Tab-separated table of N, CA and C in Angstrom:
chain	number	residue	atom	x	y	z
A	1	MET	N	50.901	63.312	-20.126
A	1	MET	CA	51.400	62.679	-21.325
A	1	MET	C	52.082	63.765	-22.166
A	2	ASP	N	53.230	63.431	-22.715
A	2	ASP	CA	53.938	64.428	-23.529
A	2	ASP	C	53.379	64.458	-24.961
A	3	GLU	N	53.865	65.399	-25.720
A	3	GLU	CA	53.348	65.618	-27.076
A	3	GLU	C	53.570	64.415	-27.999
A	4	GLY	N	54.709	63.753	-27.839
A	4	GLY	CA	54.992	62.572	-28.659
A	4	GLY	C	54.026	61.440	-28.374
A	5	ASP	N	53.712	61.228	-27.086
A	5	ASP	CA	52.743	60.192	-26.720
A	5	ASP	C	51.352	60.524	-27.256
A	6	GLU	N	50.968	61.790	-27.152
A	6	GLU	CA	49.666	62.211	-27.676
A	6	GLU	C	49.566	61.955	-29.181
A	7	ARG	N	50.645	62.257	-29.899
A	7	ARG	CA	50.667	62.050	-31.350
A	7	ARG	C	50.587	60.555	-31.663
A	8	ASP	N	51.344	59.734	-30.913
A	8	ASP	CA	51.303	58.281	-31.126
A	8	ASP	C	49.897	57.733	-30.873
A	9	PHE	N	49.276	58.216	-29.782
A	9	PHE	CA	47.924	57.756	-29.477
A	9	PHE	C	46.957	58.173	-30.582
A	10	ALA	N	47.056	59.407	-31.060
A	10	ALA	CA	46.170	59.893	-32.119
A	10	ALA	C	46.328	59.062	-33.385
A	11	GLU	N	47.548	58.674	-33.719
A	11	GLU	CA	47.784	57.829	-34.893
A	11	GLU	C	47.170	56.444	-34.700
A	12	TYR	N	47.360	55.874	-33.502
A	12	TYR	CA	46.782	54.563	-33.212
A	12	TYR	C	45.260	54.632	-33.303
A	13	PHE	N	44.686	55.665	-32.679
A	13	PHE	CA	43.233	55.830	-32.694
A	13	PHE	C	42.701	55.935	-34.124
A	14	ALA	N	43.344	56.753	-34.935
A	14	ALA	CA	42.904	56.931	-36.320
A	14	ALA	C	42.978	55.621	-37.105
A	15	ALA	N	43.990	54.822	-36.826
A	15	ALA	CA	44.175	53.567	-37.556
A	15	ALA	C	43.199	52.476	-37.107
A	16	LYS	N	42.782	52.489	-35.845
A	16	LYS	CA	42.011	51.370	-35.297
A	16	LYS	C	40.552	51.668	-34.989
A	17	ARG	N	40.118	52.917	-35.051
A	17	ARG	CA	38.768	53.229	-34.571
A	17	ARG	C	37.681	52.478	-35.327
A	18	ASP	N	37.811	52.321	-36.630
A	18	ASP	CA	36.763	51.636	-37.392
A	18	ASP	C	36.688	50.150	-37.055
A	19	SER	N	37.834	49.496	-36.937
A	19	SER	CA	37.810	48.059	-36.627
A	19	SER	C	37.313	47.814	-35.205
A	20	VAL	N	37.683	48.680	-34.266
A	20	VAL	CA	37.202	48.537	-32.888
A	20	VAL	C	35.690	48.761	-32.844
A	21	ARG	N	35.214	49.731	-33.580
A	21	ARG	CA	33.778	50.020	-33.628
A	21	ARG	C	33.011	48.841	-34.230
A	22	ARG	N	33.550	48.233	-35.295
A	22	ARG	CA	32.881	47.069	-35.901
A	22	ARG	C	32.826	45.900	-34.926
A	23	THR	N	33.924	45.661	-34.215
A	23	THR	CA	33.933	44.584	-33.221
A	23	THR	C	32.917	44.866	-32.128
A	24	ALA	N	32.850	46.114	-31.680
A	24	ALA	CA	31.871	46.485	-30.659
A	24	ALA	C	30.453	46.249	-31.162
A	25	TYR	N	30.209	46.560	-32.433
A	25	TYR	CA	28.883	46.337	-33.009
A	25	TYR	C	28.533	44.846	-33.013
A	26	LEU	N	29.490	44.015	-33.351
A	26	LEU	CA	29.235	42.577	-33.338
A	26	LEU	C	28.951	42.079	-31.922
A	27	LEU	N	29.563	42.713	-30.933
A	27	LEU	CA	29.334	42.309	-29.552
A	27	LEU	C	27.959	42.725	-29.035
A	28	CYS	N	27.478	43.906	-29.452
A	28	CYS	CA	26.238	44.409	-28.862
A	28	CYS	C	25.077	44.502	-29.847
A	29	GLY	N	25.347	44.595	-31.154
A	29	GLY	CA	24.282	44.630	-32.145
A	29	GLY	C	23.598	45.973	-32.323
A	30	ASP	N	24.185	47.039	-31.798
A	30	ASP	CA	23.591	48.373	-31.921
A	30	ASP	C	24.716	49.374	-32.152
A	31	TRP	N	24.599	50.174	-33.222
A	31	TRP	CA	25.687	51.096	-33.567
A	31	TRP	C	25.905	52.164	-32.506
A	32	HIS	N	24.851	52.614	-31.863
A	32	HIS	CA	25.011	53.639	-30.830
A	32	HIS	C	25.739	53.082	-29.605
A	33	ARG	N	25.341	51.898	-29.189
A	33	ARG	CA	26.052	51.256	-28.072
A	33	ARG	C	27.471	50.901	-28.476
A	34	ALA	N	27.663	50.521	-29.742
A	34	ALA	CA	29.012	50.209	-30.227
A	34	ALA	C	29.914	51.434	-30.128
A	35	ASP	N	29.387	52.597	-30.474
A	35	ASP	CA	30.169	53.827	-30.326
A	35	ASP	C	30.553	54.062	-28.876
A	36	ASP	N	29.605	53.839	-27.966
A	36	ASP	CA	29.893	54.016	-26.539
A	36	ASP	C	30.956	53.034	-26.055
A	37	LEU	N	30.834	51.779	-26.490
A	37	LEU	CA	31.810	50.769	-26.080
A	37	LEU	C	33.195	51.080	-26.626
A	38	ALA	N	33.267	51.483	-27.883
A	38	ALA	CA	34.557	51.841	-28.473
A	38	ALA	C	35.158	53.039	-27.748
A	39	GLN	N	34.336	54.004	-27.434
A	39	GLN	CA	34.824	55.173	-26.706
A	39	GLN	C	35.354	54.763	-25.335
A	40	THR	N	34.644	53.889	-24.649
A	40	THR	CA	35.096	53.408	-23.339
A	40	THR	C	36.460	52.732	-23.460
A	41	ALA	N	36.630	51.912	-24.482
A	41	ALA	CA	37.903	51.207	-24.677
A	41	ALA	C	39.032	52.188	-24.975
A	42	PHE	N	38.774	53.181	-25.820
A	42	PHE	CA	39.826	54.136	-26.162
A	42	PHE	C	40.149	55.082	-25.004
A	43	VAL	N	39.159	55.425	-24.208
A	43	VAL	CA	39.433	56.261	-23.027
A	43	VAL	C	40.312	55.499	-22.042
A	44	ALA	N	39.996	54.231	-21.820
A	44	ALA	CA	40.818	53.414	-20.931
A	44	ALA	C	42.239	53.287	-21.471
A	45	LEU	N	42.365	53.119	-22.767
A	45	LEU	CA	43.684	53.027	-23.381
A	45	LEU	C	44.454	54.334	-23.229
A	46	HIS	N	43.782	55.443	-23.421
A	46	HIS	CA	44.431	56.748	-23.307
A	46	HIS	C	44.985	56.966	-21.900
A	47	ARG	N	44.226	56.528	-20.898
A	47	ARG	CA	44.687	56.665	-19.506
A	47	ARG	C	45.994	55.918	-19.260
A	48	LYS	N	46.172	54.796	-19.928
A	48	LYS	CA	47.358	53.962	-19.687
A	48	LYS	C	48.408	54.087	-20.779
A	49	TRP	N	48.196	54.925	-21.762
A	49	TRP	CA	49.046	54.986	-22.942
A	49	TRP	C	50.526	55.163	-22.603
A	50	ASN	N	50.851	56.074	-21.706
A	50	ASN	CA	52.276	56.322	-21.416
A	50	ASN	C	52.907	55.212	-20.586
A	51	ARG	N	52.118	54.301	-20.049
A	51	ARG	CA	52.660	53.182	-19.269
A	51	ARG	C	52.784	51.894	-20.074
A	52	ILE	N	52.306	51.912	-21.304
A	52	ILE	CA	52.373	50.716	-22.148
A	52	ILE	C	53.774	50.607	-22.728
A	53	ARG	N	54.444	49.535	-22.377
A	53	ARG	CA	55.810	49.323	-22.873
A	53	ARG	C	55.809	48.542	-24.173
A	54	ASP	N	54.926	47.575	-24.263
A	54	ASP	CA	54.871	46.721	-25.449
A	54	ASP	C	53.718	47.183	-26.340
A	55	ARG	N	54.020	48.020	-27.318
A	55	ARG	CA	52.981	48.575	-28.193
A	55	ARG	C	52.325	47.482	-29.048
A	56	ALA	N	53.000	46.356	-29.205
A	56	ALA	CA	52.413	45.256	-29.977
A	56	ALA	C	51.222	44.637	-29.241
A	57	ALA	N	51.161	44.825	-27.924
A	57	ALA	CA	50.065	44.265	-27.130
A	57	ALA	C	48.883	45.233	-27.024
A	58	THR	N	48.962	46.369	-27.666
A	58	THR	CA	47.918	47.382	-27.553
A	58	THR	C	46.580	46.877	-28.097
A	59	ASP	N	46.603	46.189	-29.218
A	59	ASP	CA	45.351	45.658	-29.782
A	59	ASP	C	44.674	44.705	-28.806
A	60	ALA	N	45.458	43.858	-28.167
A	60	ALA	CA	44.899	42.910	-27.199
A	60	ALA	C	44.277	43.641	-26.011
A	61	TYR	N	44.938	44.706	-25.556
A	61	TYR	CA	44.404	45.488	-24.438
A	61	TYR	C	43.069	46.134	-24.817
A	62	VAL	N	43.005	46.726	-25.990
A	62	VAL	CA	41.763	47.367	-26.441
A	62	VAL	C	40.658	46.325	-26.594
A	63	ARG	N	40.988	45.187	-27.172
A	63	ARG	CA	39.999	44.118	-27.369
A	63	ARG	C	39.458	43.642	-26.027
A	64	ARG	N	40.348	43.437	-25.074
A	64	ARG	CA	39.939	42.962	-23.750
A	64	ARG	C	39.054	43.998	-23.065
A	65	THR	N	39.432	45.259	-23.138
A	65	THR	CA	38.641	46.326	-22.538
A	65	THR	C	37.266	46.403	-23.185
A	66	LEU	N	37.216	46.242	-24.486
A	66	LEU	CA	35.963	46.288	-25.233
A	66	LEU	C	35.028	45.156	-24.810
A	67	VAL	N	35.550	43.957	-24.714
A	67	VAL	CA	34.727	42.804	-24.329
A	67	VAL	C	34.214	42.979	-22.906
A	68	ARG	N	35.084	43.401	-22.002
A	68	ARG	CA	34.649	43.596	-20.615
A	68	ARG	C	33.588	44.680	-20.502
A	69	ALA	N	33.763	45.763	-21.235
A	69	ALA	CA	32.767	46.835	-21.210
A	69	ALA	C	31.435	46.339	-21.758
A	70	SER	N	31.465	45.520	-22.798
A	70	SER	CA	30.252	44.970	-23.383
A	70	SER	C	29.528	44.066	-22.396
A	71	ILE	N	30.271	43.210	-21.730
A	71	ILE	CA	29.656	42.308	-20.748
A	71	ILE	C	29.115	43.105	-19.569
A	72	ASP	N	29.868	44.078	-19.082
A	72	ASP	CA	29.391	44.913	-17.976
A	72	ASP	C	28.109	45.653	-18.359
A	73	GLU	N	28.077	46.199	-19.559
A	73	GLU	CA	26.906	46.937	-20.028
A	73	GLU	C	25.692	46.012	-20.137
A	74	SER	N	25.900	44.781	-20.567
A	74	SER	CA	24.778	43.856	-20.730
A	74	SER	C	24.180	43.433	-19.395
A	75	ARG	N	24.915	43.615	-18.322
A	75	ARG	CA	24.419	43.242	-16.994
A	75	ARG	C	23.505	44.301	-16.390
A	76	ARG	N	23.467	45.461	-16.965
A	76	ARG	CA	22.621	46.530	-16.440
A	76	ARG	C	21.160	46.137	-16.634
A	77	PRO	N	20.339	46.385	-15.627
A	77	PRO	CA	18.949	45.891	-15.677
A	77	PRO	C	18.156	46.375	-16.888
A	78	TRP	N	18.335	47.604	-17.337
A	78	TRP	CA	17.541	48.114	-18.453
A	78	TRP	C	17.946	47.496	-19.779
A	79	ARG	N	19.095	46.801	-19.833
A	79	ARG	CA	19.516	46.140	-21.069
A	79	ARG	C	18.883	44.771	-21.228
A	80	ARG	N	18.313	44.223	-20.172
A	80	ARG	CA	17.746	42.880	-20.233
A	80	ARG	C	16.364	42.865	-20.870
A	81	GLU	N	15.674	43.988	-20.820
A	81	GLU	CA	14.323	44.036	-21.356
A	81	GLU	C	14.345	44.370	-22.838
A	82	ARG	N	13.493	43.707	-23.582
A	82	ARG	CA	13.364	43.986	-25.011
A	82	ARG	C	11.888	44.167	-25.326
A	83	HIS	N	11.558	45.286	-25.890
A	83	HIS	CA	10.182	45.565	-26.273
A	83	HIS	C	10.030	45.295	-27.766
A	84	VAL	N	8.970	44.562	-28.102
A	84	VAL	CA	8.715	44.254	-29.498
A	84	VAL	C	7.265	44.610	-29.818
A	85	GLU	N	7.012	44.935	-31.071
A	85	GLU	CA	5.673	45.297	-31.507
A	85	GLU	C	4.737	44.081	-31.554
A	86	GLN	N	5.281	42.952	-32.008
A	86	GLN	CA	4.459	41.759	-32.110
A	86	GLN	C	5.280	40.544	-31.704
A	87	LEU	N	4.568	39.505	-31.297
A	87	LEU	CA	5.239	38.282	-30.886
A	87	LEU	C	5.830	37.581	-32.098
A	88	PRO	N	6.996	36.958	-31.939
A	88	PRO	CA	7.597	36.268	-33.088
A	88	PRO	C	6.815	35.007	-33.435
A	89	GLU	N	6.730	34.750	-34.718
A	89	GLU	CA	6.072	33.550	-35.208
A	89	GLU	C	7.099	32.440	-35.322
A	90	PRO	N	6.715	31.206	-35.021
A	90	PRO	CA	7.668	30.100	-35.191
A	90	PRO	C	7.995	29.894	-36.675
A	91	GLU	N	9.239	29.518	-36.945
A	91	GLU	CA	9.682	29.253	-38.321
A	91	GLU	C	9.087	27.937	-38.804
A	92	PRO	N	8.638	27.868	-40.035
A	92	PRO	CA	8.125	26.596	-40.550
A	92	PRO	C	9.239	25.543	-40.612
A	93	ALA	N	8.868	24.310	-40.348
A	93	ALA	CA	9.851	23.227	-40.370
A	93	ALA	C	10.381	23.033	-41.785
A	94	GLY	N	11.659	22.707	-41.874
A	94	GLY	CA	12.247	22.395	-43.162
A	94	GLY	C	12.921	23.557	-43.854
A	95	THR	N	12.918	24.747	-43.248
A	95	THR	CA	13.634	25.854	-43.887
A	95	THR	C	15.131	25.656	-43.707
A	96	ARG	N	15.878	26.041	-44.723
A	96	ARG	CA	17.326	25.834	-44.705
A	96	ARG	C	18.021	27.022	-44.046
A	97	MET	N	19.215	26.771	-43.479
A	97	MET	CA	19.977	27.803	-42.801
A	97	MET	C	20.360	28.928	-43.754
A	98	ASP	N	20.771	28.599	-44.978
A	98	ASP	CA	21.193	29.664	-45.891
A	98	ASP	C	20.019	30.561	-46.293
A	99	ASP	N	18.788	30.034	-46.219
A	99	ASP	CA	17.625	30.883	-46.465
A	99	ASP	C	17.353	31.793	-45.275
A	100	GLN	N	17.574	31.275	-44.054
A	100	GLN	CA	17.314	32.052	-42.859
A	100	GLN	C	18.375	33.116	-42.624
A	101	VAL	N	19.626	32.784	-42.845
A	101	VAL	CA	20.702	33.740	-42.613
A	101	VAL	C	21.109	34.324	-43.954
A	102	ALA	N	20.139	34.804	-44.663
A	102	ALA	CA	20.400	35.350	-45.979
A	102	ALA	C	20.979	36.745	-45.890
A	103	THR	N	20.733	37.414	-44.789
A	103	THR	CA	21.243	38.772	-44.643
A	103	THR	C	22.079	38.896	-43.385
A	104	ARG	N	22.864	39.911	-43.392
A	104	ARG	CA	23.694	40.219	-42.236
A	104	ARG	C	22.824	40.499	-41.018
A	105	ALA	N	21.682	41.112	-41.243
A	105	ALA	CA	20.777	41.442	-40.144
A	105	ALA	C	20.299	40.183	-39.420
A	106	ASP	N	20.064	39.111	-40.170
A	106	ASP	CA	19.638	37.861	-39.547
A	106	ASP	C	20.722	37.301	-38.635
A	107	LEU	N	21.950	37.339	-39.104
A	107	LEU	CA	23.053	36.852	-38.282
A	107	LEU	C	23.219	37.710	-37.035
A	108	LEU	N	23.124	39.014	-37.181
A	108	LEU	CA	23.256	39.909	-36.032
A	108	LEU	C	22.128	39.697	-35.034
A	109	ALA	N	20.928	39.464	-35.535
A	109	ALA	CA	19.810	39.173	-34.641
A	109	ALA	C	20.057	37.866	-33.891
A	110	GLY	N	20.618	36.879	-34.583
A	110	GLY	CA	20.961	35.619	-33.926
A	110	GLY	C	22.023	35.817	-32.865
A	111	LEU	N	23.019	36.638	-33.158
A	111	LEU	CA	24.064	36.922	-32.163
A	111	LEU	C	23.499	37.628	-30.937
A	112	ARG	N	22.516	38.507	-31.137
A	112	ARG	CA	21.916	39.214	-29.997
A	112	ARG	C	21.189	38.254	-29.063
A	113	ALA	N	20.759	37.104	-29.588
A	113	ALA	CA	20.057	36.122	-28.768
A	113	ALA	C	21.014	35.290	-27.919
A	114	VAL	N	22.304	35.369	-28.207
A	114	VAL	CA	23.312	34.599	-27.478
A	114	VAL	C	23.745	35.412	-26.255
A	115	PRO	N	23.898	34.767	-25.076
A	115	PRO	CA	24.346	35.489	-23.877
A	115	PRO	C	25.676	36.216	-24.111
A	116	PRO	N	25.910	37.322	-23.406
A	116	PRO	CA	27.063	38.198	-23.664
A	116	PRO	C	28.437	37.520	-23.666
A	117	LYS	N	28.714	36.664	-22.706
A	117	LYS	CA	30.038	36.021	-22.667
A	117	LYS	C	30.227	35.065	-23.842
A	118	GLN	N	29.171	34.321	-24.159
A	118	GLN	CA	29.246	33.410	-25.297
A	118	GLN	C	29.352	34.205	-26.598
A	119	ARG	N	28.633	35.304	-26.685
A	119	ARG	CA	28.715	36.164	-27.870
A	119	ARG	C	30.126	36.708	-28.016
A	120	ALA	N	30.741	37.118	-26.907
A	120	ALA	CA	32.112	37.638	-26.958
A	120	ALA	C	33.061	36.577	-27.498
A	121	VAL	N	32.908	35.344	-27.030
A	121	VAL	CA	33.772	34.254	-27.502
A	121	VAL	C	33.559	34.023	-28.999
A	122	LEU	N	32.309	34.001	-29.457
A	122	LEU	CA	32.031	33.767	-30.878
A	122	LEU	C	32.589	34.894	-31.741
A	123	VAL	N	32.420	36.127	-31.300
A	123	VAL	CA	32.925	37.264	-32.078
A	123	VAL	C	34.451	37.216	-32.145
A	124	LEU	N	35.092	36.957	-31.019
A	124	LEU	CA	36.560	36.922	-31.005
A	124	LEU	C	37.094	35.750	-31.826
A	125	ARG	N	36.437	34.593	-31.740
A	125	ARG	CA	36.916	33.423	-32.476
A	125	ARG	C	36.662	33.532	-33.975
A	126	TYR	N	35.424	33.836	-34.354
A	126	TYR	CA	35.040	33.706	-35.749
A	126	TYR	C	35.049	35.010	-36.547
A	127	PHE	N	34.969	36.146	-35.866
A	127	PHE	CA	34.992	37.412	-36.598
A	127	PHE	C	36.320	38.128	-36.457
A	128	GLU	N	36.943	38.001	-35.282
A	128	GLU	CA	38.253	38.608	-35.085
A	128	GLU	C	39.372	37.632	-35.474
A	129	GLY	N	39.059	36.350	-35.616
A	129	GLY	CA	40.028	35.363	-36.070
A	129	GLY	C	41.036	34.915	-35.018
A	130	LEU	N	40.715	35.100	-33.744
A	130	LEU	CA	41.631	34.654	-32.690
A	130	LEU	C	41.484	33.154	-32.469
A	131	ASP	N	42.575	32.528	-32.073
A	131	ASP	CA	42.496	31.112	-31.716
A	131	ASP	C	42.035	31.000	-30.262
A	132	VAL	N	41.889	29.765	-29.791
A	132	VAL	CA	41.389	29.523	-28.440
A	132	VAL	C	42.290	30.194	-27.405
A	133	ALA	N	43.599	30.077	-27.567
A	133	ALA	CA	44.537	30.676	-26.608
A	133	ALA	C	44.416	32.201	-26.611
A	134	GLY	N	44.243	32.788	-27.782
A	134	GLY	CA	44.101	34.240	-27.878
A	134	GLY	C	42.841	34.737	-27.202
A	135	VAL	N	41.743	34.018	-27.390
A	135	VAL	CA	40.486	34.395	-26.750
A	135	VAL	C	40.613	34.245	-25.234
A	136	ALA	N	41.243	33.168	-24.792
A	136	ALA	CA	41.431	32.957	-23.355
A	136	ALA	C	42.236	34.099	-22.745
A	137	LYS	N	43.230	34.552	-23.459
A	137	LYS	CA	44.053	35.651	-22.960
A	137	LYS	C	43.248	36.946	-22.878
A	138	VAL	N	42.454	37.228	-23.910
A	138	VAL	CA	41.639	38.444	-23.916
A	138	VAL	C	40.622	38.425	-22.779
A	139	LEU	N	39.968	37.289	-22.577
A	139	LEU	CA	38.919	37.192	-21.568
A	139	LEU	C	39.448	36.879	-20.178
A	140	GLY	N	40.723	36.513	-20.077
A	140	GLY	CA	41.295	36.197	-18.773
A	140	GLY	C	40.732	34.930	-18.164
A	141	CYS	N	40.554	33.906	-19.001
A	141	CYS	CA	40.011	32.643	-18.522
A	141	CYS	C	40.817	31.494	-19.125
A	142	SER	N	40.440	30.277	-18.785
A	142	SER	CA	41.166	29.116	-19.288
A	142	SER	C	40.742	28.783	-20.713
A	143	GLU	N	41.596	28.041	-21.409
A	143	GLU	CA	41.261	27.612	-22.766
A	143	GLU	C	40.066	26.670	-22.756
A	144	GLY	N	39.954	25.843	-21.714
A	144	GLY	CA	38.798	24.956	-21.598
A	144	GLY	C	37.495	25.726	-21.482
A	145	ASN	N	37.549	26.840	-20.751
A	145	ASN	CA	36.364	27.687	-20.630
A	145	ASN	C	35.988	28.276	-21.984
A	146	VAL	N	36.978	28.689	-22.751
A	146	VAL	CA	36.707	29.229	-24.086
A	146	VAL	C	36.058	28.160	-24.953
A	147	LYS	N	36.572	26.940	-24.894
A	147	LYS	CA	36.003	25.851	-25.698
A	147	LYS	C	34.560	25.571	-25.315
A	148	SER	N	34.276	25.526	-24.008
A	148	SER	CA	32.907	25.241	-23.589
A	148	SER	C	31.977	26.410	-23.915
A	149	GLN	N	32.464	27.655	-23.755
A	149	GLN	CA	31.645	28.814	-24.110
A	149	GLN	C	31.383	28.857	-25.621
A	150	THR	N	32.380	28.425	-26.410
A	150	THR	CA	32.189	28.364	-27.859
A	150	THR	C	31.107	27.346	-28.213
A	151	ALA	N	31.182	26.169	-27.605
A	151	ALA	CA	30.189	25.131	-27.882
A	151	ALA	C	28.792	25.589	-27.472
A	152	ARG	N	28.686	26.178	-26.279
A	152	ARG	CA	27.378	26.660	-25.823
A	152	ARG	C	26.880	27.816	-26.689
A	153	GLY	N	27.794	28.714	-27.053
A	153	GLY	CA	27.422	29.852	-27.890
A	153	GLY	C	26.924	29.412	-29.255
A	154	LEU	N	27.623	28.438	-29.867
A	154	LEU	CA	27.169	27.925	-31.158
A	154	LEU	C	25.817	27.228	-31.026
A	155	ALA	N	25.615	26.507	-29.918
A	155	ALA	CA	24.320	25.856	-29.692
A	155	ALA	C	23.211	26.901	-29.560
A	156	ASN	N	23.481	27.968	-28.826
A	156	ASN	CA	22.483	29.032	-28.678
A	156	ASN	C	22.235	29.748	-30.005
A	157	LEU	N	23.291	29.925	-30.786
A	157	LEU	CA	23.132	30.544	-32.097
A	157	LEU	C	22.314	29.642	-33.016
A	158	ARG	N	22.561	28.337	-32.939
A	158	ARG	CA	21.752	27.387	-33.717
A	158	ARG	C	20.281	27.502	-33.336
A	159	ASP	N	20.020	27.543	-32.021
A	159	ASP	CA	18.632	27.662	-31.561
A	159	ASP	C	18.005	28.957	-32.071
A	160	ALA	N	18.768	30.035	-32.010
A	160	ALA	CA	18.243	31.332	-32.443
A	160	ALA	C	17.965	31.352	-33.942
A	161	LEU	N	18.809	30.673	-34.697
A	161	LEU	CA	18.653	30.675	-36.152
A	161	LEU	C	17.813	29.501	-36.647
A	162	GLY	N	17.625	28.495	-35.794
A	162	GLY	CA	16.698	27.444	-36.132
A	162	GLY	C	17.258	26.208	-36.787
A	163	GLU	N	18.555	26.126	-37.078
A	163	GLU	CA	19.113	24.953	-37.738
A	163	GLU	C	20.601	24.890	-37.453
A	164	GLU	N	21.282	23.936	-38.085
A	164	GLU	CA	22.704	23.742	-37.870
A	164	GLU	C	23.530	24.942	-38.324
A	165	VAL	N	24.521	25.300	-37.516
A	165	VAL	CA	25.492	26.318	-37.855
A	165	VAL	C	26.845	25.622	-37.936
A	166	GLU	N	27.576	25.850	-38.993
A	166	GLU	CA	28.873	25.231	-39.149
A	166	GLU	C	29.836	25.764	-38.107
A	167	ALA	N	30.527	24.883	-37.388
A	167	ALA	CA	31.477	25.296	-36.360
A	167	ALA	C	32.826	25.677	-36.948
A	168	GLY	N	33.059	25.459	-38.195
A	168	GLY	CA	34.356	25.732	-38.806
A	168	GLY	C	34.598	27.175	-39.163
A	169	GLY	N	33.665	28.080	-38.988
A	169	GLY	CA	33.925	29.486	-39.221
A	169	GLY	C	33.138	30.053	-40.310
């Protein structure tokens, strides 16, 4: 890579590293893993930087790489186990959603309970603001698959949080 490409990449990295890291955090729920995922996405981008003709598509490439890395990482056997100090207590009936999701931590915990592909769809749709076609393009699947994964993901998020979650965003 020549000096101009290196400078362009450094500028892109400086401009996007925080947003990519935040998206990675929403996908995995852990800042350390988010750093690893963001690094994986930027390393992959750096390898292909001089071959990218359409710089406007760079964000989509990074997003796609990030989601794939997150899903691949979640498939590793040691990521499936979760150790907890005590068993969770069931929520009392009649509690409202706004009381349960009062903090960001509650929402993130709910997202961690959603399977990785469904979580990726929810993060891309509702936190990154992509439409169904945009999510389908990032994930390399059909729009119908995105719609069904969104419905299943919202259902799993509802189960994790214990009540209705608004599908409108």
